[in-house]
Tab-separated table of C-alpha atoms in Angstrom:
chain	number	residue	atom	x	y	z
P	6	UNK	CA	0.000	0.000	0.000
P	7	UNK	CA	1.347	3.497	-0.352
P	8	UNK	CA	0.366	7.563	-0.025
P	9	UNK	CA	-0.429	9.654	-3.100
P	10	UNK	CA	2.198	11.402	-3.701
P	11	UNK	CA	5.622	12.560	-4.798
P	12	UNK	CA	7.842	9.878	-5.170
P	13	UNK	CA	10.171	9.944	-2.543
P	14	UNK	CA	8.255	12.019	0.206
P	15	UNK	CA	7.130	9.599	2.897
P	16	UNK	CA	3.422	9.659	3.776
P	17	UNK	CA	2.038	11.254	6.965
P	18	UNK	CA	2.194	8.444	9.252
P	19	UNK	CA	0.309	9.994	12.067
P	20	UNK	CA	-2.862	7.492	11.667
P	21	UNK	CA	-0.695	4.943	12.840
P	22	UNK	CA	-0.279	6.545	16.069
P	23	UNK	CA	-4.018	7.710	16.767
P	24	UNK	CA	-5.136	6.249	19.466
P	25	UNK	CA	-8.503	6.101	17.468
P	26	UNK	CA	-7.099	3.147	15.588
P	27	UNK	CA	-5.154	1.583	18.189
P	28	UNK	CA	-5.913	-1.881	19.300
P	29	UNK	CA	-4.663	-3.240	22.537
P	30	UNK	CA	-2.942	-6.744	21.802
P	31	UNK	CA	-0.761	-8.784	23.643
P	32	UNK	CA	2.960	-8.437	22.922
P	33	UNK	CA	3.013	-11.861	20.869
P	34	UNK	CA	0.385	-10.639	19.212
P	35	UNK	CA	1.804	-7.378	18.155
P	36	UNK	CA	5.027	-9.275	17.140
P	37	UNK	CA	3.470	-11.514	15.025
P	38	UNK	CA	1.292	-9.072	12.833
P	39	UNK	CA	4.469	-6.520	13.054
P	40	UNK	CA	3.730	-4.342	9.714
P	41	UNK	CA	1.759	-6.366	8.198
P	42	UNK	CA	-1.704	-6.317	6.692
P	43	UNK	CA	-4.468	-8.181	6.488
P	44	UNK	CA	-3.307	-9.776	3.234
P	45	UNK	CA	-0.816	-11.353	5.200
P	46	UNK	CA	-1.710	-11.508	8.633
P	47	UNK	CA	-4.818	-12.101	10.117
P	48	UNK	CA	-5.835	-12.072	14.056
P	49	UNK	CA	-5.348	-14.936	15.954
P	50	UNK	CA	-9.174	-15.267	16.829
P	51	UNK	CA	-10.888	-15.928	14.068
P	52	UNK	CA	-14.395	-14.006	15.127
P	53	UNK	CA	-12.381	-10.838	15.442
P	54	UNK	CA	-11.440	-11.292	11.647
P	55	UNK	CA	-14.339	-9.731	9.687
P	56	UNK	CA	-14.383	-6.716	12.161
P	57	UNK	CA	-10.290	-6.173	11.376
P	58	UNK	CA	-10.125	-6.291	7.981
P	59	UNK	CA	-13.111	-3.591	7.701
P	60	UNK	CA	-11.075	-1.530	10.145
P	61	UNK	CA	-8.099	-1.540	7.935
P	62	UNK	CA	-10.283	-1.036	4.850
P	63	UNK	CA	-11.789	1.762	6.951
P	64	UNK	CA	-8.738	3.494	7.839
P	65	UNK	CA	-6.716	3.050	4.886
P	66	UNK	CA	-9.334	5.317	3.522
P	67	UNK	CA	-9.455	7.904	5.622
P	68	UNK	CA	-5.743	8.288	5.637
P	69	UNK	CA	-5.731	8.392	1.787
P	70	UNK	CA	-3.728	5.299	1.440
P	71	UNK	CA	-4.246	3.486	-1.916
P	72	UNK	CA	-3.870	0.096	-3.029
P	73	UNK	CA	-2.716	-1.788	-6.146
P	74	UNK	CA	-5.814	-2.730	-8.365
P	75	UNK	CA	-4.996	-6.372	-7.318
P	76	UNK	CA	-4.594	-5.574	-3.718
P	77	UNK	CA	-7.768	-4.262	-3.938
P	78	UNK	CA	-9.147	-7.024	-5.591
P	79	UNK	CA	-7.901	-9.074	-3.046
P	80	UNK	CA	-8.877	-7.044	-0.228
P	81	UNK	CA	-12.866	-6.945	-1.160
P	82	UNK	CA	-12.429	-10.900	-1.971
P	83	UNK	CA	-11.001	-11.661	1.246
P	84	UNK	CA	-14.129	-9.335	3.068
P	85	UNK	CA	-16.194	-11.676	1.108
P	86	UNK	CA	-14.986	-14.614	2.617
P	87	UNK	CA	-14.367	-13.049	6.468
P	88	UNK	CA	-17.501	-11.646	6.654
P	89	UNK	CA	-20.152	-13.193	4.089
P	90	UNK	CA	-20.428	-10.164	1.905
């Protein structure tokens, strides 16, 4: 995923330290998923799954973050599967 943008300038990162999106996890937890997204990390519990990957959808938009057309693609197929839409 990346900002739009100038290549080269680093996107405004400040989203990722709202406490708005914030999540408390357990330190395992937070090691495991690291930087990753939902594409390749997914909670632990799997009824928490649906509800994370909207949240990321969610926020990715606010922020202005965009994705490739087949992240995308991927992203709506796996909130298909997650959450029966």
């Amino acid at each position: 995923m990346s900002s739009p943008g100038p290549v080269g300038v680093q996107p405004d990162l400040g989203g990722a330290r709202d406490p708005v999106n914030l999540l408390p996890v357990s330190a395992s937890t937070d090691r495991s998923k690291g930087a990753r997204g939902p594409l390749d990390w997914l909670p632990p519990d799997p009824s928490f799954r649906c509800q994370y990957v909207l949240r990321f959808r969610r926020i990715a938009a606010s922020y202005g973050l965009v994705h490739s057309a087949a992240e995308e693609r991927e992203l709506v197929a796996l909130t298909g599967r997650l959450c029966g839409a």
